[in-house]
Amino acid sequence: MSRWRVEQLHADFQLGLKADKVLYDSETDHQRLVVFENRTFGRVLTLDSVVQTTEKDEFIYHEMLAHLPILAHGAAKKVLIVGGGDGGMLEEVLKHAGVEKVTQVEIDAGVIDFSKQYLPSICKQAYDDPRLDLVIADGADFVANCTERYDVAIVDSTDPLGPGEVLFTDTFYGKAKTCLAPGGILVTQNGVPFLQGGELTNTMRAFKALFADAACYLATVPTYAGGPMAFGWGCDDPARRQVDQETLERRYEAAGIETRYYNPAVHRGAFALPNYIKELIP
Ligand code: AG3
């Protein structure tokens, strides 16, 4: 028998997904983890009743947070992922042969073990890749003590509730910046601005104080309902955001990756912001 699962994220707005079959429902040390099957979206992962990813639309979010900064950088060898236990981000990042090392810092080992078993179509064989250095730790502690320098750092977090909250603070962003190599790029998940405008405002205020170039870009992910999702962009080299389409096309071709959302025209266009979102940026 199918039942509706309702996301409990916004005070005035709910997302309901039919659960044709619940495959898993349990508490880890950090959060409640559920996976259910939905006819349209495939397997759906929720943490504390908030949709994190689904088999059918995960490509949009993961491609836009992985390929966009890596191709904008042009020579990324070391990548840091904070969060992302489902492995979808890792899998996209590892598609780049030029990436020599990926450090992934995930607070919840339970999500990783679980994803290997229940979401293999999302993480594929990513966790077996020898380029991966997997660290089970709090992302905030990790960036505060990190001695390596990364070309691209991706914050693939939950929303700022529960374990993900610290990943939205000015302190965290400041420490994350210290993990970047010169000209390195920091990208972050910043929620759906129509419903979570304060999140974007706060992050953009922090980024403007920290980086020579602070911006955000957008992508529409069906199960992150309420309009496009915003991703933060911070970099001390403003040229990285201005790379022209022809150069991006060349890099994309050379990378030899297949994508279903990302392409260089979408990359450039993603930085065009509607006025209601511009107004949220200090
Ligand atoms: N993390 C971002 C989920 C955000 C959902 N929030 C929302 N709808 N505002 C996804 C993790 C996937 N690796």
Short mmCIF file of C-alpha atoms and ligand atoms in Angstrom, two decimals:
data_model
loop_
_atom_site.label_atom_id
_atom_site.label_comp_id
_atom_site.label_asym_id
_atom_site.label_seq_id
_atom_site.Cartn_x
_atom_site.Cartn_y
_atom_site.Cartn_z
CA MET A 1 0.00 0.00 0.00
CA SER A 2 1.41 3.39 -0.88
CA ARG A 3 1.42 6.29 1.53
CA TRP A 4 2.26 9.94 1.13
CA ARG A 5 5.49 11.13 2.64
CA VAL A 6 5.47 14.79 3.47
CA GLU A 7 8.61 16.88 3.68
CA GLN A 8 8.81 18.93 6.88
CA LEU A 9 11.08 21.75 5.83
CA HIS A 10 9.04 24.91 5.41
CA ALA A 11 6.47 26.33 7.81
CA ASP A 12 3.94 27.14 5.08
CA PHE A 13 4.67 24.81 2.23
CA GLN A 14 4.83 21.04 1.94
CA LEU A 15 6.16 18.63 -0.62
CA GLY A 16 4.42 15.27 -0.79
CA LEU A 17 5.82 12.20 -2.50
CA LYS A 18 4.04 8.90 -2.73
CA ALA A 19 6.00 6.07 -1.16
CA ASP A 20 5.10 3.00 -3.17
CA LYS A 21 7.42 0.99 -0.97
CA VAL A 22 9.54 1.93 2.04
CA LEU A 23 12.91 0.22 1.70
CA TYR A 24 14.56 1.51 4.84
CA ASP A 25 13.63 3.63 7.82
CA SER A 26 15.96 4.01 10.76
CA GLU A 27 17.90 6.40 12.98
CA THR A 28 21.65 6.73 12.46
CA ASP A 29 23.80 8.33 15.17
CA HIS A 30 23.02 11.70 13.62
CA GLN A 31 19.67 11.68 11.87
CA ARG A 32 16.68 9.71 10.66
CA LEU A 33 17.34 8.08 7.36
CA VAL A 34 14.57 6.86 5.06
CA VAL A 35 14.60 5.48 1.56
CA PHE A 36 11.43 4.81 -0.32
CA GLU A 37 10.46 4.02 -3.85
CA ASN A 38 8.41 6.44 -5.94
CA ARG A 39 7.24 5.56 -9.43
CA THR A 40 8.35 8.84 -10.99
CA PHE A 41 11.46 9.67 -8.98
CA GLY A 42 12.80 6.17 -8.29
CA ARG A 43 14.46 5.72 -4.92
CA VAL A 44 14.16 8.77 -2.70
CA LEU A 45 16.54 9.47 0.21
CA THR A 46 15.28 11.63 3.05
CA LEU A 47 17.19 12.77 6.13
CA ASP A 48 15.04 13.99 9.01
CA SER A 49 12.10 14.02 6.56
CA VAL A 50 13.76 16.34 4.05
CA VAL A 51 14.38 15.04 0.53
CA GLN A 52 18.11 14.87 -0.11
CA THR A 53 18.24 13.15 -3.44
CA THR A 54 16.29 10.93 -5.79
CA GLU A 55 17.47 8.54 -8.47
CA LYS A 56 15.73 10.45 -11.23
CA ASP A 57 16.64 14.06 -10.54
CA GLU A 58 19.94 13.81 -8.64
CA PHE A 59 21.91 14.54 -11.82
CA ILE A 60 20.84 18.17 -11.90
CA TYR A 61 22.15 19.11 -8.47
CA HIS A 62 25.27 16.95 -8.59
CA GLU A 63 26.30 17.99 -12.09
CA MET A 64 25.87 21.68 -11.33
CA LEU A 65 27.87 21.58 -8.10
CA ALA A 66 30.63 19.38 -9.54
CA HIS A 67 31.23 20.13 -13.22
CA LEU A 68 30.53 23.84 -13.12
CA PRO A 69 33.34 24.80 -10.69
CA ILE A 70 35.74 22.15 -12.03
CA LEU A 71 35.37 23.33 -15.63
CA ALA A 72 35.43 26.98 -14.58
CA HIS A 73 38.73 26.27 -12.83
CA GLY A 74 40.19 24.48 -15.82
CA ALA A 75 43.00 22.61 -14.05
CA ALA A 76 41.53 21.25 -10.83
CA LYS A 77 43.63 18.45 -9.37
CA LYS A 78 42.47 18.42 -5.77
CA VAL A 79 38.82 18.60 -4.79
CA LEU A 80 37.24 18.75 -1.33
CA ILE A 81 33.67 17.60 -0.75
CA VAL A 82 32.05 18.43 2.57
CA GLY A 83 29.01 16.22 3.17
CA GLY A 84 27.57 14.36 0.22
CA GLY A 85 27.35 10.97 1.92
CA ASP A 86 25.07 9.59 -0.80
CA GLY A 87 28.07 9.62 -3.13
CA GLY A 88 26.40 11.39 -6.03
CA MET A 89 28.76 14.36 -5.87
CA LEU A 90 31.82 12.16 -5.53
CA GLU A 91 30.75 10.16 -8.54
CA GLU A 92 30.46 13.30 -10.70
CA VAL A 93 33.77 14.77 -9.50
CA LEU A 94 35.64 11.53 -10.22
CA LYS A 95 34.49 11.64 -13.84
CA HIS A 96 37.24 14.21 -14.36
CA ALA A 97 40.43 12.33 -15.20
CA GLY A 98 42.40 15.47 -14.31
CA VAL A 99 41.26 15.24 -10.71
CA GLU A 100 44.02 13.42 -8.84
CA LYS A 101 42.67 13.51 -5.33
CA VAL A 102 39.28 13.96 -3.71
CA THR A 103 38.92 14.38 0.02
CA GLN A 104 35.38 13.78 1.18
CA VAL A 105 34.46 14.73 4.73
CA GLU A 106 31.18 13.24 5.87
CA ILE A 107 29.89 13.37 9.42
CA ASP A 108 27.69 10.30 9.13
CA ALA A 109 29.35 7.03 8.15
CA GLY A 110 25.87 5.52 8.28
CA VAL A 111 24.79 7.44 5.18
CA ILE A 112 27.74 6.17 3.15
CA ASP A 113 27.33 2.49 4.03
CA PHE A 114 23.71 2.79 3.46
CA SER A 115 24.01 4.51 0.08
CA LYS A 116 26.34 1.85 -1.24
CA GLN A 117 23.66 -0.67 -0.49
CA TYR A 118 20.45 1.18 -1.31
CA LEU A 119 21.47 3.86 -3.80
CA PRO A 120 24.06 2.14 -6.03
CA SER A 121 22.70 3.92 -9.11
CA ILE A 122 23.70 7.24 -7.50
CA CYS A 123 27.12 6.47 -6.02
CA LYS A 124 28.08 3.72 -8.51
CA GLN A 125 31.63 2.51 -7.70
CA ALA A 126 32.78 5.94 -6.51
CA TYR A 127 33.68 4.81 -2.99
CA ASP A 128 36.16 2.28 -4.41
CA ASP A 129 38.14 4.87 -6.36
CA PRO A 130 41.80 5.05 -5.23
CA ARG A 131 41.79 8.83 -5.65
CA LEU A 132 39.36 9.12 -2.73
CA ASP A 133 40.48 10.05 0.74
CA LEU A 134 37.40 9.53 2.89
CA VAL A 135 37.28 11.23 6.27
CA ILE A 136 34.45 10.60 8.72
CA ALA A 137 34.38 13.83 10.68
CA ASP A 138 32.52 17.03 11.28
CA GLY A 139 33.07 19.28 8.25
CA ALA A 140 33.49 22.35 10.47
CA ASP A 141 36.28 20.70 12.49
CA PHE A 142 37.93 19.45 9.34
CA VAL A 143 38.17 22.84 7.63
CA ALA A 144 39.35 24.46 10.84
CA ASN A 145 42.36 22.13 10.97
CA CYS A 146 42.99 21.38 7.33
CA THR A 147 46.53 21.74 6.01
CA GLU A 148 45.93 20.71 2.39
CA ARG A 149 44.91 23.19 -0.29
CA TYR A 150 42.17 22.39 -2.76
CA ASP A 151 41.42 23.80 -6.20
CA VAL A 152 37.68 23.29 -5.75
CA ALA A 153 35.72 22.86 -2.51
CA ILE A 154 32.10 21.72 -2.70
CA VAL A 155 29.75 21.96 0.26
CA ASP A 156 27.08 19.33 -0.34
CA SER A 157 25.13 19.82 2.82
CA THR A 158 21.67 19.31 4.18
CA ASP A 159 19.65 22.41 5.05
CA PRO A 160 20.71 24.53 8.02
CA LEU A 161 18.87 22.40 10.56
CA GLY A 162 20.40 19.63 12.64
CA PRO A 163 23.89 18.42 11.71
CA GLY A 164 24.10 20.74 8.68
CA GLU A 165 23.62 23.97 10.60
CA VAL A 166 27.30 24.73 11.25
CA LEU A 167 28.01 24.53 7.52
CA PHE A 168 26.15 27.81 6.98
CA THR A 169 28.02 29.97 9.48
CA ASP A 170 30.47 32.78 8.71
CA THR A 171 33.09 30.92 10.73
CA PHE A 172 32.72 27.83 8.60
CA TYR A 173 32.95 29.80 5.34
CA GLY A 174 36.02 31.62 6.58
CA LYS A 175 37.75 28.36 7.49
CA ALA A 176 36.65 26.72 4.25
CA LYS A 177 38.35 29.54 2.37
CA THR A 178 41.66 28.72 4.06
CA CYS A 179 41.45 25.23 2.48
CA LEU A 180 41.57 26.72 -1.03
CA ALA A 181 44.68 26.89 -3.19
CA PRO A 182 45.28 30.29 -4.84
CA GLY A 183 42.44 30.89 -7.30
CA GLY A 184 40.47 28.04 -5.76
CA ILE A 185 36.68 28.00 -5.93
CA LEU A 186 34.20 27.37 -3.11
CA VAL A 187 30.66 26.34 -4.06
CA THR A 188 27.80 25.72 -1.64
CA GLN A 189 24.22 24.50 -1.50
CA ASN A 190 22.11 27.50 -0.51
CA GLY A 191 18.52 26.36 -0.59
CA VAL A 192 15.56 27.51 -2.64
CA PRO A 193 15.57 31.33 -2.42
CA PHE A 194 11.83 31.75 -2.83
CA LEU A 195 11.30 29.80 0.39
CA GLN A 196 14.68 30.10 2.12
CA GLY A 197 15.78 33.60 1.17
CA GLY A 198 17.56 34.29 4.45
CA GLU A 199 19.95 31.46 3.79
CA LEU A 200 21.14 33.01 0.56
CA THR A 201 21.33 36.49 2.05
CA ASN A 202 23.51 35.31 4.93
CA THR A 203 25.82 33.27 2.76
CA MET A 204 26.24 36.04 0.20
CA ARG A 205 27.01 38.56 2.93
CA ALA A 206 29.71 36.24 4.28
CA PHE A 207 31.11 35.50 0.80
CA LYS A 208 31.31 39.20 -0.09
CA ALA A 209 33.39 39.83 3.00
CA LEU A 210 35.67 36.89 2.22
CA PHE A 211 36.16 36.70 -1.54
CA ALA A 212 37.16 39.08 -4.32
CA ASP A 213 34.36 37.52 -6.36
CA ALA A 214 31.16 36.36 -4.64
CA ALA A 215 28.09 35.30 -6.58
CA CYS A 216 25.42 32.69 -6.86
CA TYR A 217 24.01 30.56 -9.63
CA LEU A 218 20.82 28.58 -10.10
CA ALA A 219 19.40 25.25 -11.16
CA THR A 220 15.91 23.86 -10.91
CA VAL A 221 15.66 20.50 -9.18
CA PRO A 222 12.11 19.11 -9.14
CA THR A 223 12.27 17.61 -5.64
CA TYR A 224 13.79 20.76 -4.13
CA ALA A 225 10.43 22.39 -4.60
CA GLY A 226 9.55 26.06 -4.67
CA GLY A 227 11.59 27.40 -7.58
CA PRO A 228 15.24 27.21 -8.53
CA MET A 229 17.88 26.31 -5.98
CA ALA A 230 20.77 28.70 -5.38
CA PHE A 231 24.42 27.71 -5.20
CA GLY A 232 27.00 30.02 -3.70
CA TRP A 233 30.23 30.84 -5.55
CA GLY A 234 33.30 32.31 -3.88
CA CYS A 235 36.68 32.81 -5.53
CA ASP A 236 39.50 35.30 -5.26
CA ASP A 237 40.11 35.20 -9.01
CA PRO A 238 37.18 36.94 -10.76
CA ALA A 239 38.33 35.57 -14.13
CA ARG A 240 37.18 32.07 -13.17
CA ARG A 241 33.54 33.14 -13.32
CA GLN A 242 34.03 34.96 -16.62
CA VAL A 243 35.49 32.05 -18.62
CA ASP A 244 33.87 32.33 -22.05
CA GLN A 245 31.66 29.72 -23.58
CA GLU A 246 34.17 28.68 -26.21
CA THR A 247 36.79 27.89 -23.57
CA LEU A 248 34.21 25.99 -21.52
CA GLU A 249 33.20 24.02 -24.64
CA ARG A 250 36.83 23.07 -25.17
CA ARG A 251 37.29 21.99 -21.57
CA TYR A 252 34.03 20.07 -21.58
CA GLU A 253 34.99 18.22 -24.75
CA ALA A 254 38.44 17.47 -23.38
CA ALA A 255 36.98 16.15 -20.13
CA GLY A 256 34.92 13.68 -22.19
CA ILE A 257 32.10 13.54 -19.67
CA GLU A 258 28.47 12.89 -20.41
CA THR A 259 25.96 15.14 -18.70
CA ARG A 260 22.18 15.46 -18.77
CA TYR A 261 21.81 18.96 -17.33
CA TYR A 262 25.16 20.67 -17.48
CA ASN A 263 26.50 22.15 -20.68
CA PRO A 264 28.60 25.27 -21.21
CA ALA A 265 25.62 27.45 -22.26
CA VAL A 266 23.72 26.39 -19.13
CA HIS A 267 26.89 27.08 -17.13
CA ARG A 268 27.05 30.68 -18.34
CA GLY A 269 23.31 31.23 -18.09
CA ALA A 270 23.08 29.84 -14.54
CA PHE A 271 24.58 33.08 -13.20
CA ALA A 272 21.73 35.18 -14.64
CA LEU A 273 19.51 36.01 -11.69
CA PRO A 274 15.86 37.05 -11.63
CA ASN A 275 15.26 40.31 -9.76
CA TYR A 276 13.59 38.69 -6.75
CA ILE A 277 16.78 36.72 -6.16
CA LYS A 278 19.09 39.69 -6.85
CA GLU A 279 17.21 41.55 -4.14
CA LEU A 280 18.17 38.90 -1.60
CA ILE A 281 21.86 39.56 -2.19
CA PRO A 282 23.34 42.28 0.00
N1 AG3 B 1 21.67 18.23 -0.22
C1 AG3 B 1 20.78 19.33 -0.42
C2 AG3 B 1 19.37 19.06 -0.07
C3 AG3 B 1 18.61 20.30 0.07
C4 AG3 B 1 17.17 20.07 0.12
N2 AG3 B 1 16.60 21.24 0.57
C5 AG3 B 1 15.64 21.91 0.01
N3 AG3 B 1 14.74 21.36 -0.71
N4 AG3 B 1 15.66 23.15 0.24
C6 AG3 B 1 21.53 17.18 -1.11
C7 AG3 B 1 22.50 16.11 -0.91
C8 AG3 B 1 22.68 15.36 -2.17
N5 AG3 B 1 23.98 14.83 -2.30
#
